[in-house]
mmCIF file of C-alpha atoms in Angstrom:
data_model
loop_
_atom_site.group_PDB
_atom_site.id
_atom_site.type_symbol
_atom_site.label_atom_id
_atom_site.label_comp_id
_atom_site.label_asym_id
_atom_site.label_seq_id
_atom_site.Cartn_x
_atom_site.Cartn_y
_atom_site.Cartn_z
ATOM 1 C CA GLY Y 1 -17.398 -27.872 17.892
ATOM 2 C CA THR Y 2 -17.171 -26.358 14.467
ATOM 3 C CA ILE Y 3 -17.629 -22.676 13.981
ATOM 4 C CA ILE Y 4 -18.605 -21.096 10.747
ATOM 5 C CA SER Y 5 -18.339 -17.442 9.947
ATOM 6 C CA LEU Y 6 -20.292 -16.051 7.116
ATOM 7 C CA ARG Y 7 -20.230 -12.492 5.888
ATOM 8 C CA ILE Y 8 -23.346 -11.630 3.825
ATOM 9 C CA HIS Y 9 -23.309 -8.469 1.703
ATOM 10 C CA ARG Y 10 -26.195 -6.191 1.172
ATOM 11 C CA PRO Y 11 -27.760 -6.681 -2.280
ATOM 12 C CA GLN Y 12 -28.394 -2.919 -2.432
ATOM 13 C CA ILE Y 13 -25.767 -0.352 -1.588
ATOM 14 C CA LEU Y 14 -26.786 2.635 0.439
ATOM 15 C CA SER Y 15 -26.622 5.918 -1.452
ATOM 16 C CA LEU Y 16 -25.020 9.020 0.039
ATOM 17 C CA ALA Y 17 -28.631 10.479 0.317
ATOM 18 C CA GLU Y 18 -29.602 7.425 2.307
ATOM 19 C CA LEU Y 19 -26.589 7.862 4.498
ATOM 20 C CA VAL Y 20 -27.789 11.459 5.302
ATOM 21 C CA ILE Y 21 -31.283 10.112 6.003
ATOM 22 C CA SER Y 22 -29.811 7.479 8.475
ATOM 23 C CA LYS Y 23 -27.765 10.399 10.040
ATOM 24 C CA THR Y 24 -24.471 8.723 9.157
ATOM 25 C CA LEU Y 25 -23.567 11.865 7.160
ATOM 26 C CA THR Y 26 -24.700 15.453 7.231
ATOM 27 C CA THR Y 27 -25.860 17.146 4.058
ATOM 28 C CA SER Y 28 -22.699 19.324 3.912
ATOM 29 C CA GLN Y 29 -20.536 16.183 4.377
ATOM 30 C CA LYS Y 30 -22.386 14.505 1.453
ATOM 31 C CA ASP Y 31 -21.891 17.492 -0.637
ATOM 32 C CA PHE Y 32 -18.153 17.602 0.186
ATOM 33 C CA LEU Y 33 -17.688 13.915 -0.495
ATOM 34 C CA THR Y 34 -19.586 14.203 -3.902
ATOM 35 C CA GLU Y 35 -17.225 17.072 -4.772
ATOM 36 C CA ILE Y 36 -14.156 14.752 -4.058
ATOM 37 C CA ILE Y 37 -15.573 12.062 -6.428
ATOM 38 C CA ASN Y 38 -16.580 14.662 -9.122
ATOM 39 C CA GLU Y 39 -13.122 16.263 -9.033
ATOM 40 C CA ASN Y 40 -11.337 12.915 -9.311
ATOM 41 C CA LYS Y 41 -9.459 13.276 -6.067
ATOM 42 C CA SER Y 42 -7.598 10.383 -4.404
ATOM 43 C CA PHE Y 43 -8.440 9.500 -0.910
ATOM 44 C CA VAL Y 44 -8.268 6.978 1.785
ATOM 45 C CA ILE Y 45 -11.059 6.228 4.315
ATOM 46 C CA CYS Y 46 -9.868 5.380 7.812
ATOM 47 C CA GLY Y 47 -11.595 4.124 10.975
ATOM 48 C CA GLY Y 48 -11.801 1.335 13.378
ATOM 49 C CA THR Y 49 -13.375 -2.176 12.857
ATOM 50 C CA GLY Y 50 -17.028 -1.887 11.995
ATOM 51 C CA SER Y 51 -16.995 1.876 11.643
ATOM 52 C CA GLY Y 52 -18.426 1.850 8.078
ATOM 53 C CA LYS Y 53 -15.372 2.349 5.845
ATOM 54 C CA THR Y 54 -16.609 -0.193 3.362
ATOM 55 C CA THR Y 55 -20.150 1.077 3.418
ATOM 56 C CA LEU Y 56 -18.927 4.612 2.763
ATOM 57 C CA LEU Y 57 -16.612 3.585 0.041
ATOM 58 C CA ASN Y 58 -19.279 1.640 -1.698
ATOM 59 C CA SER Y 59 -21.549 4.679 -1.635
ATOM 60 C CA LEU Y 60 -18.882 6.894 -2.998
ATOM 61 C CA LEU Y 61 -17.864 4.584 -5.787
ATOM 62 C CA SER Y 62 -21.505 4.444 -6.823
ATOM 63 C CA LYS Y 63 -21.342 8.093 -7.621
ATOM 64 C CA VAL Y 64 -18.345 7.770 -9.972
ATOM 65 C CA ASN Y 65 -18.994 8.943 -13.635
ATOM 66 C CA ARG Y 66 -20.522 5.948 -15.515
ATOM 67 C CA ASN Y 67 -17.864 6.442 -18.282
ATOM 68 C CA GLN Y 68 -15.056 5.526 -15.843
ATOM 69 C CA ARG Y 69 -13.751 2.020 -15.218
ATOM 70 C CA ILE Y 70 -13.386 1.157 -11.532
ATOM 71 C CA LEU Y 71 -10.903 -1.479 -10.779
ATOM 72 C CA LEU Y 72 -11.428 -3.180 -7.315
ATOM 73 C CA ILE Y 73 -8.466 -5.010 -5.609
ATOM 74 C CA GLU Y 74 -9.314 -6.993 -2.501
ATOM 75 C CA ASP Y 75 -8.017 -9.897 -0.570
ATOM 76 C CA SER Y 76 -11.625 -10.822 0.233
ATOM 77 C CA ARG Y 77 -14.558 -9.468 -1.801
ATOM 78 C CA GLU Y 78 -16.460 -6.829 0.082
ATOM 79 C CA LEU Y 79 -16.999 -3.960 -2.217
ATOM 80 C CA ASN Y 80 -19.916 -4.005 -4.602
ATOM 81 C CA PRO Y 81 -20.615 -0.431 -5.846
ATOM 82 C CA GLN Y 82 -23.723 0.160 -7.949
ATOM 83 C CA HIS Y 83 -21.759 1.141 -11.045
ATOM 84 C CA THR Y 84 -21.856 -0.097 -14.632
ATOM 85 C CA HIS Y 85 -18.172 -0.556 -15.261
ATOM 86 C CA VAL Y 86 -16.525 -2.438 -12.375
ATOM 87 C CA VAL Y 87 -13.660 -4.978 -12.685
ATOM 88 C CA SER Y 88 -12.957 -6.986 -9.533
ATOM 89 C CA LEU Y 89 -9.706 -8.694 -8.657
ATOM 90 C CA GLU Y 90 -9.508 -10.884 -5.607
ATOM 91 C CA GLY Y 91 -6.422 -12.300 -3.923
ATOM 92 C CA ARG Y 92 -6.117 -15.941 -3.041
ATOM 93 C CA PRO Y 93 -3.968 -17.575 -0.307
ATOM 94 C CA ALA Y 94 -1.584 -20.483 -1.229
ATOM 95 C CA ASN Y 95 -3.081 -23.994 -1.099
ATOM 96 C CA ILE Y 96 -1.972 -26.783 1.217
ATOM 97 C CA GLU Y 97 1.096 -27.487 -1.056
ATOM 98 C CA GLY Y 98 2.068 -23.786 -0.938
ATOM 99 C CA MET Y 99 1.045 -23.049 -4.506
ATOM 100 C CA GLY Y 100 -1.488 -20.744 -6.148
ATOM 101 C CA LEU Y 101 -0.805 -17.567 -4.076
ATOM 102 C CA ILE Y 102 -2.117 -14.447 -5.538
ATOM 103 C CA SER Y 103 -1.161 -11.466 -3.318
ATOM 104 C CA MET Y 104 -2.498 -7.938 -3.170
ATOM 105 C CA LYS Y 105 0.967 -6.841 -4.439
ATOM 106 C CA ASP Y 106 0.551 -9.063 -7.509
ATOM 107 C CA LEU Y 107 -2.860 -7.761 -8.223
ATOM 108 C CA ILE Y 108 -1.887 -4.212 -8.061
ATOM 109 C CA LYS Y 109 0.969 -4.738 -10.431
ATOM 110 C CA GLN Y 110 -1.395 -6.555 -12.910
ATOM 111 C CA SER Y 111 -4.013 -3.844 -12.556
ATOM 112 C CA LEU Y 112 -1.613 -1.170 -13.879
ATOM 113 C CA ARG Y 113 -1.944 -2.899 -17.366
ATOM 114 C CA MET Y 114 -5.769 -2.829 -17.231
ATOM 115 C CA ARG Y 115 -6.378 0.795 -17.993
ATOM 116 C CA ALA Y 116 -8.405 1.589 -14.853
ATOM 117 C CA ASP Y 117 -9.775 5.089 -14.360
ATOM 118 C CA ARG Y 118 -10.000 4.452 -10.598
ATOM 119 C CA LEU Y 119 -7.735 1.995 -8.778
ATOM 120 C CA ILE Y 120 -9.492 0.997 -5.528
ATOM 121 C CA ILE Y 121 -7.867 -1.064 -2.747
ATOM 122 C CA GLY Y 122 -10.450 -2.626 -0.416
ATOM 123 C CA GLU Y 123 -8.051 -2.399 2.513
ATOM 124 C CA VAL Y 124 -4.421 -1.444 2.748
ATOM 125 C CA ARG Y 125 -2.860 -3.829 5.247
ATOM 126 C CA GLY Y 126 0.537 -4.970 4.089
ATOM 127 C CA ALA Y 127 3.413 -4.676 1.612
ATOM 128 C CA GLU Y 128 0.949 -3.609 -1.167
ATOM 129 C CA VAL Y 129 1.129 -0.208 0.261
ATOM 130 C CA ILE Y 130 4.323 0.436 -1.710
ATOM 131 C CA ASP Y 131 2.803 -0.528 -5.048
ATOM 132 C CA TRP Y 132 -0.519 1.315 -4.341
ATOM 133 C CA LEU Y 133 1.135 4.627 -3.308
ATOM 134 C CA SER Y 134 3.474 4.286 -6.540
ATOM 135 C CA ALA Y 135 0.336 3.848 -8.756
ATOM 136 C CA LEU Y 136 -1.262 6.798 -7.270
ATOM 137 C CA ASN Y 137 1.934 8.839 -7.906
ATOM 138 C CA THR Y 138 2.082 7.780 -11.577
ATOM 139 C CA GLY Y 139 -1.258 9.031 -12.819
ATOM 140 C CA HIS Y 140 -4.008 7.029 -11.121
ATOM 141 C CA THR Y 141 -5.932 9.916 -9.904
ATOM 142 C CA GLY Y 142 -9.260 9.519 -8.280
ATOM 143 C CA SER Y 143 -8.153 6.269 -6.590
ATOM 144 C CA ALA Y 144 -9.209 5.283 -3.087
ATOM 145 C CA GLY Y 145 -8.945 2.616 -0.386
ATOM 146 C CA THR Y 146 -9.549 1.955 3.251
ATOM 147 C CA ILE Y 147 -7.139 1.586 6.301
ATOM 148 C CA HIS Y 148 -7.662 0.616 9.799
ATOM 149 C CA ALA Y 149 -6.815 3.631 12.059
ATOM 150 C CA ASN Y 150 -8.770 4.662 15.165
ATOM 151 C CA SER Y 151 -8.182 8.263 14.604
ATOM 152 C CA ILE Y 152 -7.039 10.645 11.856
ATOM 153 C CA HIS Y 153 -3.739 11.046 13.730
ATOM 154 C CA GLU Y 154 -3.028 7.298 13.582
ATOM 155 C CA VAL Y 155 -3.280 7.149 9.764
ATOM 156 C CA ILE Y 156 0.269 8.364 9.205
ATOM 157 C CA ILE Y 157 1.520 5.953 11.919
ATOM 158 C CA ARG Y 158 -0.323 3.123 10.139
ATOM 159 C CA PHE Y 159 1.123 3.884 6.804
ATOM 160 C CA GLN Y 160 4.575 4.274 8.433
ATOM 161 C CA SER Y 161 4.267 0.817 9.984
ATOM 162 C CA LEU Y 162 3.189 -0.759 6.798
ATOM 163 C CA GLY Y 163 5.941 0.917 4.821
ATOM 164 C CA LEU Y 164 8.589 0.071 7.315
ATOM 165 C CA MET Y 165 7.483 -3.609 7.238
ATOM 166 C CA ALA Y 166 7.666 -3.439 3.421
ATOM 167 C CA GLY Y 167 11.202 -1.983 3.700
ATOM 168 C CA LEU Y 168 10.630 1.675 3.017
ATOM 169 C CA SER Y 169 11.952 4.471 5.316
ATOM 170 C CA LYS Y 170 9.646 7.006 7.051
ATOM 171 C CA GLU Y 171 10.918 9.699 4.825
ATOM 172 C CA VAL Y 172 9.970 7.731 1.663
ATOM 173 C CA ILE Y 173 6.518 6.859 2.991
ATOM 174 C CA HIS Y 174 5.963 10.560 3.942
ATOM 175 C CA SER Y 175 6.969 11.806 0.420
ATOM 176 C CA GLN Y 176 4.721 9.195 -1.235
ATOM 177 C CA LEU Y 177 1.813 10.000 0.901
ATOM 178 C CA ARG Y 178 2.157 13.808 0.327
ATOM 179 C CA THR Y 179 1.863 13.433 -3.352
ATOM 180 C CA ALA Y 180 -0.439 10.366 -3.591
ATOM 181 C CA LEU Y 181 -3.451 11.308 -1.477
ATOM 182 C CA ASP Y 182 -5.565 14.404 -1.626
ATOM 183 C CA TYR Y 183 -7.792 13.600 1.330
ATOM 184 C CA VAL Y 184 -8.061 11.401 4.317
ATOM 185 C CA ILE Y 185 -11.659 10.691 5.419
ATOM 186 C CA HIS Y 186 -12.065 9.476 8.969
ATOM 187 C CA ILE Y 187 -15.235 7.703 10.117
ATOM 188 C CA GLU Y 188 -16.233 6.635 13.579
ATOM 189 C CA ARG Y 189 -18.810 4.148 14.830
ATOM 190 C CA ASN Y 190 -21.450 6.072 16.877
ATOM 191 C CA SER Y 191 -22.287 4.119 20.076
ATOM 192 C CA ASP Y 192 -25.752 5.633 20.418
#
């Protein structure tokens, strides 16, 4: 029979304080993450499927200064930060005739002309890694994204794999990462 999959988003985004109440974060973690946002640092959130990467990123983006423009780039809309100045770009697959494709790579290139204060990638999962790291290395501080990695040690391997598939060497990926990201935030799903 037919199977339909629906992903329904929460109308209200959890604040960092609510994540502390729910014991997702400690108070010291909340304070540290708030400092990262306030100091305009670039970061990536990693974790496995269902670990809460998008939830945490939504909460963090909701803390961004109201004068800053957040530009979201996603292949499927998931982010919905509680912020007054958000521009959302969404990719699109090609139609049945093979026309109309809008890739994440295309969206990143177009976003560079949109004067974003924070360039946010919903999930880094393909060749767009090159353009995103390049953007972070050319003045888009305070940017962020998520990436699937089951441990903090696997983040570099995941970036290497994506970079190699996109045609970059390990050395180039490492040099791009060193200068692009200030922090890697790992989140795990608690089985309790």
